[in-house]
PDB file of C-alpha atoms in Angstrom:
ATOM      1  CA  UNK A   1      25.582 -35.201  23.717  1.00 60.00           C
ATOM      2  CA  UNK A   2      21.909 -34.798  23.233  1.00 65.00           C
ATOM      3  CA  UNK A   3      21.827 -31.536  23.878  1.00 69.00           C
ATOM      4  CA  UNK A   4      24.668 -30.548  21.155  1.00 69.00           C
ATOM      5  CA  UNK A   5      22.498 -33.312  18.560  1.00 75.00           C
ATOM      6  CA  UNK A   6      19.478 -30.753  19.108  1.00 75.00           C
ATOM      7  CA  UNK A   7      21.215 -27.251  18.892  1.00 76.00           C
ATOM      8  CA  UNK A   8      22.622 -29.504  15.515  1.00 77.00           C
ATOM      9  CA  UNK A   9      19.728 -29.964  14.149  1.00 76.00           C
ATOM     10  CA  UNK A  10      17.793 -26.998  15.340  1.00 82.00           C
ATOM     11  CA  UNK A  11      20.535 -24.838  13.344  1.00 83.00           C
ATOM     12  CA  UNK A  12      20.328 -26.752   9.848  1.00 78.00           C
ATOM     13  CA  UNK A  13      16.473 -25.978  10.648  1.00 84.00           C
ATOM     14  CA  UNK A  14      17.226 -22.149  10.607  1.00 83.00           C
ATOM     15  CA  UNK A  15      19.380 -22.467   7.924  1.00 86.00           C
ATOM     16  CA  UNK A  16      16.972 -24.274   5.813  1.00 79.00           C
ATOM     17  CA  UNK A  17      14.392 -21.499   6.994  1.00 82.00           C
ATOM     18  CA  UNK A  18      16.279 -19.242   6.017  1.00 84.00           C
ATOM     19  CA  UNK A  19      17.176 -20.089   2.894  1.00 80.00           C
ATOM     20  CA  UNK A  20      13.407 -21.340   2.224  1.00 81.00           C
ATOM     21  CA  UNK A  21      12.327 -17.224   2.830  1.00 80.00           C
ATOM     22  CA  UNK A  22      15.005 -15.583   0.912  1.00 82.00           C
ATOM     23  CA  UNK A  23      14.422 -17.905  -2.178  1.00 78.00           C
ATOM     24  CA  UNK A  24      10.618 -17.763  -1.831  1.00 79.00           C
ATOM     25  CA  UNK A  25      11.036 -14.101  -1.662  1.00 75.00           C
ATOM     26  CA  UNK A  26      12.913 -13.525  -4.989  1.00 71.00           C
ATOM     27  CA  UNK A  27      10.953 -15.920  -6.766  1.00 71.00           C
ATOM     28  CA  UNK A  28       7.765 -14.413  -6.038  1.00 72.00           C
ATOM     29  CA  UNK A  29       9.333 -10.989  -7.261  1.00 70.00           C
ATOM     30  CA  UNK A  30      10.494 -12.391 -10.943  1.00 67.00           C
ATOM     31  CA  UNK A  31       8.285 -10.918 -13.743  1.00 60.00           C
ATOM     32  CA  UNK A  32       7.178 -14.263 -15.517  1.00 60.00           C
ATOM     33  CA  UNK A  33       5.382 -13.317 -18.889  1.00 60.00           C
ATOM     34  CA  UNK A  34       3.191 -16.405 -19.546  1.00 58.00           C
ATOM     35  CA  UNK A  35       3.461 -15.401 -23.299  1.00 60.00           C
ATOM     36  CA  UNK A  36       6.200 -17.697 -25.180  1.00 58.00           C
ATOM     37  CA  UNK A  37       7.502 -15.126 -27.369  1.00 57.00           C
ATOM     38  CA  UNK A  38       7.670 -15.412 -30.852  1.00 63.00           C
ATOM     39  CA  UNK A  39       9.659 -17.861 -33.027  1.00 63.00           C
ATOM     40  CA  UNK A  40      12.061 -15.392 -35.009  1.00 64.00           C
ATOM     41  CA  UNK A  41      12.136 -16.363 -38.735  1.00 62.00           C
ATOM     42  CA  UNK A  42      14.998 -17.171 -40.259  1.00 58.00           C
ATOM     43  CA  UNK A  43      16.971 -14.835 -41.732  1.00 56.00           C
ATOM     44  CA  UNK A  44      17.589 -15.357 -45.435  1.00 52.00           C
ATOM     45  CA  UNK A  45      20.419 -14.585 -47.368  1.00 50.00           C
ATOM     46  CA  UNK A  46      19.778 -12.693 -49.912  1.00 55.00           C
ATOM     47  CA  UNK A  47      21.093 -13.397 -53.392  1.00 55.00           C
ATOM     48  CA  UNK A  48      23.029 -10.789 -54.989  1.00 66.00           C
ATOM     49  CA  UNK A  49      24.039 -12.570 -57.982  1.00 77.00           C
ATOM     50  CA  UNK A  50      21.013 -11.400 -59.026  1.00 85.00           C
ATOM     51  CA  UNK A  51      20.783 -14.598 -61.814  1.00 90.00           C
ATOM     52  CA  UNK A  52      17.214 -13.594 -62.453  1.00 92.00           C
ATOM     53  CA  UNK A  53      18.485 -10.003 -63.216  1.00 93.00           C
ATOM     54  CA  UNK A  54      21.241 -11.206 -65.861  1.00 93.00           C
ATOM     55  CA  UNK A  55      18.694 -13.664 -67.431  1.00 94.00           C
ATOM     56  CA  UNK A  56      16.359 -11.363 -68.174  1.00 94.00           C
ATOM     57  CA  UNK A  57      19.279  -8.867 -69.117  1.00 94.00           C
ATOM     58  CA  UNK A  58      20.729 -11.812 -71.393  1.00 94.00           C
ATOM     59  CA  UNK A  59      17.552 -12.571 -73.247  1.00 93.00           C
ATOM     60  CA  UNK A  60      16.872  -8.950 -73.911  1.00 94.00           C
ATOM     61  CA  UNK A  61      20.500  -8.308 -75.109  1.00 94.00           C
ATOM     62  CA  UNK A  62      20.546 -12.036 -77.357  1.00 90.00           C
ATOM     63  CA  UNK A  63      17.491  -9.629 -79.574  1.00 88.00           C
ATOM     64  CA  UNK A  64      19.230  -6.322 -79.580  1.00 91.00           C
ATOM     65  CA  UNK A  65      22.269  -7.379 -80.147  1.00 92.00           C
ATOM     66  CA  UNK A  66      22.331  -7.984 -83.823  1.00 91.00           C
ATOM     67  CA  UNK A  67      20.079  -4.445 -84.323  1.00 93.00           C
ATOM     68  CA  UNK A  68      22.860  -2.604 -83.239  1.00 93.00           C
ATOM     69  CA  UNK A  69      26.258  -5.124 -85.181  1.00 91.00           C
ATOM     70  CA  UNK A  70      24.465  -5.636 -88.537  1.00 91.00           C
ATOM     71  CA  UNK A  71      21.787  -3.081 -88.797  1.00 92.00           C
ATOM     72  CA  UNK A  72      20.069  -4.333 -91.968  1.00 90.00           C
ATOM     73  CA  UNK A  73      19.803  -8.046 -90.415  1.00 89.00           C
ATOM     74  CA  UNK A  74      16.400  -7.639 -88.745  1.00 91.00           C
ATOM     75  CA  UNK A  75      14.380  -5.007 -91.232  1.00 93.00           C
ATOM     76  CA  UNK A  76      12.439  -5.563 -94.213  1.00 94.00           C
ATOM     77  CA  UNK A  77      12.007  -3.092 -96.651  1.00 94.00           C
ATOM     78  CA  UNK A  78       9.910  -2.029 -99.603  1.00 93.00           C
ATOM     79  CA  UNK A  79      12.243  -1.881-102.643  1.00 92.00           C
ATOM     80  CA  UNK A  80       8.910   0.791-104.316  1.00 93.00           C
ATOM     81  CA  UNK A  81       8.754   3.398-101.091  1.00 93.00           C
ATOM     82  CA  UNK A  82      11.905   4.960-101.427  1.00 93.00           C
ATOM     83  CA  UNK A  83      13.754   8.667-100.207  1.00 94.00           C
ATOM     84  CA  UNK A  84      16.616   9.820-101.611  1.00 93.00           C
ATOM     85  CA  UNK A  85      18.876  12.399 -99.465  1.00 91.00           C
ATOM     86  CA  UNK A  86      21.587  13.476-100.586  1.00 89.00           C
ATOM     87  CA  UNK A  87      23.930  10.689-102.296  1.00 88.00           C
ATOM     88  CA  UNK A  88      21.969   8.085-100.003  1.00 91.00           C
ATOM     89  CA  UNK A  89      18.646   6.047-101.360  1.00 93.00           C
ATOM     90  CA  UNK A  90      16.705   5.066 -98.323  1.00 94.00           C
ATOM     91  CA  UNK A  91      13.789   2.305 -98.384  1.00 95.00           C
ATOM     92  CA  UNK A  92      10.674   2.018 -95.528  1.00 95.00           C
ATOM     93  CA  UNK A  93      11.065  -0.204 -93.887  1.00 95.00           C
ATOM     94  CA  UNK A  94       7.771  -2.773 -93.293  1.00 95.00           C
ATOM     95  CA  UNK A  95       8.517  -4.221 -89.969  1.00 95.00           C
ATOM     96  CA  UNK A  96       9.707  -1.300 -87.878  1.00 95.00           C
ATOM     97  CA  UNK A  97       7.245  -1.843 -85.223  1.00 94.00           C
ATOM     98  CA  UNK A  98       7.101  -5.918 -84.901  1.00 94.00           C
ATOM     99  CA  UNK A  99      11.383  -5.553 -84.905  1.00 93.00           C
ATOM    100  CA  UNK A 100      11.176  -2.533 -82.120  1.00 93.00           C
ATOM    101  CA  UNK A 101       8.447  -2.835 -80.122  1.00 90.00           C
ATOM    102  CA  UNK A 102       9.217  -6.274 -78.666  1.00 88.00           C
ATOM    103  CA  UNK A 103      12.562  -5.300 -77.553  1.00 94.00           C
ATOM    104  CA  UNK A 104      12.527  -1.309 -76.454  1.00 95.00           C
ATOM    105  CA  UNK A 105      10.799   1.599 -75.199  1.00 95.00           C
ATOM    106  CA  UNK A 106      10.326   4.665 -76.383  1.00 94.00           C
ATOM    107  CA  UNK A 107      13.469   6.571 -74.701  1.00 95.00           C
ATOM    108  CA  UNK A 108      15.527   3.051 -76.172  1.00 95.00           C
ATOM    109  CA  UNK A 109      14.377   3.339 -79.831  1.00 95.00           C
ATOM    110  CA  UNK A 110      15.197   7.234 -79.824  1.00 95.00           C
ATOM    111  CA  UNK A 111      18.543   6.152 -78.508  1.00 95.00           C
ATOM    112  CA  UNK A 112      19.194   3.509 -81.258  1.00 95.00           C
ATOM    113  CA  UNK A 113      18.378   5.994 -83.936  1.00 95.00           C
ATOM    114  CA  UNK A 114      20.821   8.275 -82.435  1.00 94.00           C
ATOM    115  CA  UNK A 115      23.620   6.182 -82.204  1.00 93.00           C
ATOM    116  CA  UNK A 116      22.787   4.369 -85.429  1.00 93.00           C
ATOM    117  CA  UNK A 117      21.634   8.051 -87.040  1.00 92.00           C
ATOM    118  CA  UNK A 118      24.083   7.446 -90.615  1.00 91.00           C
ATOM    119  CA  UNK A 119      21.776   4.420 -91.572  1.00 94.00           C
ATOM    120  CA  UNK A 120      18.291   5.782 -90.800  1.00 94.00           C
ATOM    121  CA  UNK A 121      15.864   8.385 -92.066  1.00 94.00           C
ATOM    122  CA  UNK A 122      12.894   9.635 -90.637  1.00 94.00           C
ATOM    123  CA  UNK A 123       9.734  10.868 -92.399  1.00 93.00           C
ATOM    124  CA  UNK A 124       6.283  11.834 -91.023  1.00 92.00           C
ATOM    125  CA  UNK A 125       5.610   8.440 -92.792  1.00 90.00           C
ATOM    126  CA  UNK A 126       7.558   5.890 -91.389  1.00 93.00           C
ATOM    127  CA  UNK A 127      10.975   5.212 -90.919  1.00 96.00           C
ATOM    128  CA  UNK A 128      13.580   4.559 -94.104  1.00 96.00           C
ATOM    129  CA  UNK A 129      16.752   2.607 -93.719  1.00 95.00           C
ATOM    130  CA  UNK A 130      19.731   3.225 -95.941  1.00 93.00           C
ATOM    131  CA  UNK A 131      19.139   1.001 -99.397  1.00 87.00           C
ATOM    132  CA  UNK A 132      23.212   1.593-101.149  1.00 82.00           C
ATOM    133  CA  UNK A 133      25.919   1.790 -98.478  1.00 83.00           C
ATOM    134  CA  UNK A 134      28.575  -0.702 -99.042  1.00 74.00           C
ATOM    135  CA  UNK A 135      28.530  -2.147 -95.336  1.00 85.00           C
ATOM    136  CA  UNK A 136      25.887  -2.198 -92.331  1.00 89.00           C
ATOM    137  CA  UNK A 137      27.990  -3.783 -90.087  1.00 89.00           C
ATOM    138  CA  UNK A 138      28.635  -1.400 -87.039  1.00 89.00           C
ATOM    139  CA  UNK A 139      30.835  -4.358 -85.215  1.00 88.00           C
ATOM    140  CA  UNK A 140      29.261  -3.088 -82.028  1.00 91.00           C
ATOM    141  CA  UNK A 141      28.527  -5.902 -79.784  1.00 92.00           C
ATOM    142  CA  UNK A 142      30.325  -8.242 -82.267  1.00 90.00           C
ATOM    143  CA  UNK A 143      32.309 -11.030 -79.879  1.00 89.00           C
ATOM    144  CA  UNK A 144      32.783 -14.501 -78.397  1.00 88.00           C
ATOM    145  CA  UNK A 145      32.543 -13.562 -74.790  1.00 90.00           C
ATOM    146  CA  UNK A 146      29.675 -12.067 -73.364  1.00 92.00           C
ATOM    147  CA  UNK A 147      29.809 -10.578 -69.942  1.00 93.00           C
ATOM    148  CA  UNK A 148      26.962  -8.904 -68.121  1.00 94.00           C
ATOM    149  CA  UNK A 149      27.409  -7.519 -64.782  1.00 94.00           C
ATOM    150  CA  UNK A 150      24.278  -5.694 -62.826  1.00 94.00           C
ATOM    151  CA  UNK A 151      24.742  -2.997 -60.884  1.00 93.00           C
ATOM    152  CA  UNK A 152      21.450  -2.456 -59.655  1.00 93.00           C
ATOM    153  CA  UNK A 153      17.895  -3.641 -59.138  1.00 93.00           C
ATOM    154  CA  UNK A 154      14.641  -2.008 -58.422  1.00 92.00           C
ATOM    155  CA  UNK A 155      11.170  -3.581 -58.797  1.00 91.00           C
ATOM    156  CA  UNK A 156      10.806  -1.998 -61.907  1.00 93.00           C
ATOM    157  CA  UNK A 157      14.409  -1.219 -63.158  1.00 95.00           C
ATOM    158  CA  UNK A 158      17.463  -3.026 -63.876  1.00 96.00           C
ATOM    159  CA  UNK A 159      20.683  -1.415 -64.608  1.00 96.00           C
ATOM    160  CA  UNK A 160      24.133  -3.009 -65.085  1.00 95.00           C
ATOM    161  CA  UNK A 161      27.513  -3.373 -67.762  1.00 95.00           C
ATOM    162  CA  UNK A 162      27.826  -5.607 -70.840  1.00 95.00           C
ATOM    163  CA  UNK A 163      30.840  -6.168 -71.537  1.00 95.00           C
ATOM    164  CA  UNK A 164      31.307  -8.431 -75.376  1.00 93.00           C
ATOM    165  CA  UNK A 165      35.071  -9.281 -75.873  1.00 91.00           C
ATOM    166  CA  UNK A 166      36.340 -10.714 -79.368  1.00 89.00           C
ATOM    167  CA  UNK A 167      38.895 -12.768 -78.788  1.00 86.00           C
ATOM    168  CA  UNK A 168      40.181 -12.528 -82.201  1.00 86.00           C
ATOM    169  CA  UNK A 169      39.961  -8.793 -82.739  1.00 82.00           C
ATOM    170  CA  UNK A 170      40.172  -5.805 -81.442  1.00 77.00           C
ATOM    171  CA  UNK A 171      36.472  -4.628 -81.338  1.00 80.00           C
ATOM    172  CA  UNK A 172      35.464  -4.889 -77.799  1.00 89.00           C
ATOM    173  CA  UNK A 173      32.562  -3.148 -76.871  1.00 92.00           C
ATOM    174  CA  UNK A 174      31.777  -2.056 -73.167  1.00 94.00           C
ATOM    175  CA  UNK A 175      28.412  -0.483 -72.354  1.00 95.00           C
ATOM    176  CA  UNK A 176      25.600   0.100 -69.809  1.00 95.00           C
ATOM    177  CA  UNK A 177      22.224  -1.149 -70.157  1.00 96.00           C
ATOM    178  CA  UNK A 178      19.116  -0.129 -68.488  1.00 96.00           C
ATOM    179  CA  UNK A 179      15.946  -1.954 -68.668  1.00 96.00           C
ATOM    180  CA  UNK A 180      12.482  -0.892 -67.330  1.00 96.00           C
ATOM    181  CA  UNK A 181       9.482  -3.225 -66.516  1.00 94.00           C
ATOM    182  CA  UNK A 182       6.591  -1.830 -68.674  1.00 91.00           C
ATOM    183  CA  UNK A 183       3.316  -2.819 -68.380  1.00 88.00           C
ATOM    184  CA  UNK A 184       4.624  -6.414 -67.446  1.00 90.00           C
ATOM    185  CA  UNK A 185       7.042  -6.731 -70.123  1.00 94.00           C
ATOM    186  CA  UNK A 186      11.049  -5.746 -69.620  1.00 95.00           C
ATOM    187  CA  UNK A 187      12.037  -3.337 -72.293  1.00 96.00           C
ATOM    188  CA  UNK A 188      15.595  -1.701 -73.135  1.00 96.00           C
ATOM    189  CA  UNK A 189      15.230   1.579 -72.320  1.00 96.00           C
ATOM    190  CA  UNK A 190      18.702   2.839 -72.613  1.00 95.00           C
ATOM    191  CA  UNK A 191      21.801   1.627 -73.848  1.00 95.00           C
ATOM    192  CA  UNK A 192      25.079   3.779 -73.694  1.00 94.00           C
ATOM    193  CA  UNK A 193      27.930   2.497 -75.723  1.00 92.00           C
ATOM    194  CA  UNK A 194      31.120   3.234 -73.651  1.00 93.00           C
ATOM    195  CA  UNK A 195      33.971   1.897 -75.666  1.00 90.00           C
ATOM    196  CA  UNK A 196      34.276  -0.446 -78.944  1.00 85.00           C
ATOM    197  CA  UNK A 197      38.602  -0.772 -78.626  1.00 74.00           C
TER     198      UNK A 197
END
C-alpha cells in the first residue's frame, strides 16, 4: 500500500513536471510588445446633409433671387444718363456694383446678363437697364416652396439643385447653382436655369 501511495504521488510529480516545462517553454517563446498600442479614435460619422452647405446656399439664393424674378427691384437708375437702342430707352444704372458684387463673381454676373440679356445694355460706361418695357418680372424663381438639394462639396466649391415650386401656378423653376469661396467670401458663380414649367 505504501509502495502504490509513492508510485501515486511520484506520477502526479511528473505530470506536474511536465506540464510545468511545456508551459514554461511556450511562454518564454510569446513575443510580448511592452508597448500598449494606441487608443484608435473614434470614428465619426460624417454628415452628409451638408446643413452648412444649404445655409450658405440659402442665404446666397434669399439675395439673388429677386435679381433674377423682378429685375428692376434691386437697381437704381439715373433718370439724366440715358441710351436709346432701337425702340428701347435704357437708364445707368448707379448701384451696379454695391447690388452685384456682394452676391456674384465674375463668371456669375456674365451669366445673369446673358440670361437676363432683353433688359440690359452694356456701354464702355457702365451698365444701362431697360427704362419703358411694360413688365420686369421674369417669374423665374417666383414660388412658395423652396427646395435646395447639394450635390457636392469641395473646400472651395459648392454645387447642388434649387428647386422653387408655386403652388398656385404653373411657374416652377428648377436649376443648378454653383458657388465658389473667393477670397473668404461665397459668391454665385454660376447659375443654370433648367426648367420654369
Amino acid at each position: 500500500m505504501n509502495n502504490m501511495n509513492k508510485k501515486g504521488v511520484i506520477i502526479l510529480i511528473g505530470i506536474f513536471l511536465i506540464f510545468y516545462l511545456i508551459t514554461t517553454f511556450f511562454l518564454d517563446r510569446r513575443n510580448l510588445n511592452k508597448n500598449t498600442p494606441e487608443k484608435e479614435e473614434p470614428i465619426v460619422n460624417q454628415d452628409n446633409n451638408y446643413d452648412k452647405e444649404k445655409n450658405i446656399v440659402r442665404n446666397l439664393y434669399d439675395d439673388i433671387k429677386i435679381l433674377y424674378d423682378v429685375v428692376n427691384n434691386k437697381f437704381i437708375v439715373s433718370q439724366e444718363d440715358t441710351i436709346t437702342i432701337g425702340d428701347i430707352i435704357y437708364k445707368k444704372i448707379t448701384n451696379y456694383d454695391e447690388v452685384m458684387n456682394g452676391v456674384f463673381t465674375e463668371n456669375g454676373e456674365k451669366k445673369y446678363l446673358s440670361d437676363l440679356n432683353n433688359y440690359f445694355a452694356i456701354t464702355d460706361s457702365g451698365y444701362y437697364l431697360a427704362g419703358n418695357l411694360v413688365n420686369y418680372q421674369t417669374y423665374y424663381f417666383r414660388g412658395d416652396e423652396t427646395n435646395i438639394y447639394v450635390t457636392n462639396v469641395s473646400e472651395d466649391e459648392i454645387n447642388g439643385i434649387i428647386y422653387e415650386r408655386w403652388t398656385t401656378n404653373n411657374k416652377n423653376t428648377l436649376a443648378t447653382i454653383k458657388v465658389i469661396n473667393k477670397d473668404g467670401k461665397w459668391l454665385v458663380d454660376d447659375i443654370t436655369i433648367l426648367a420654369t414649367e
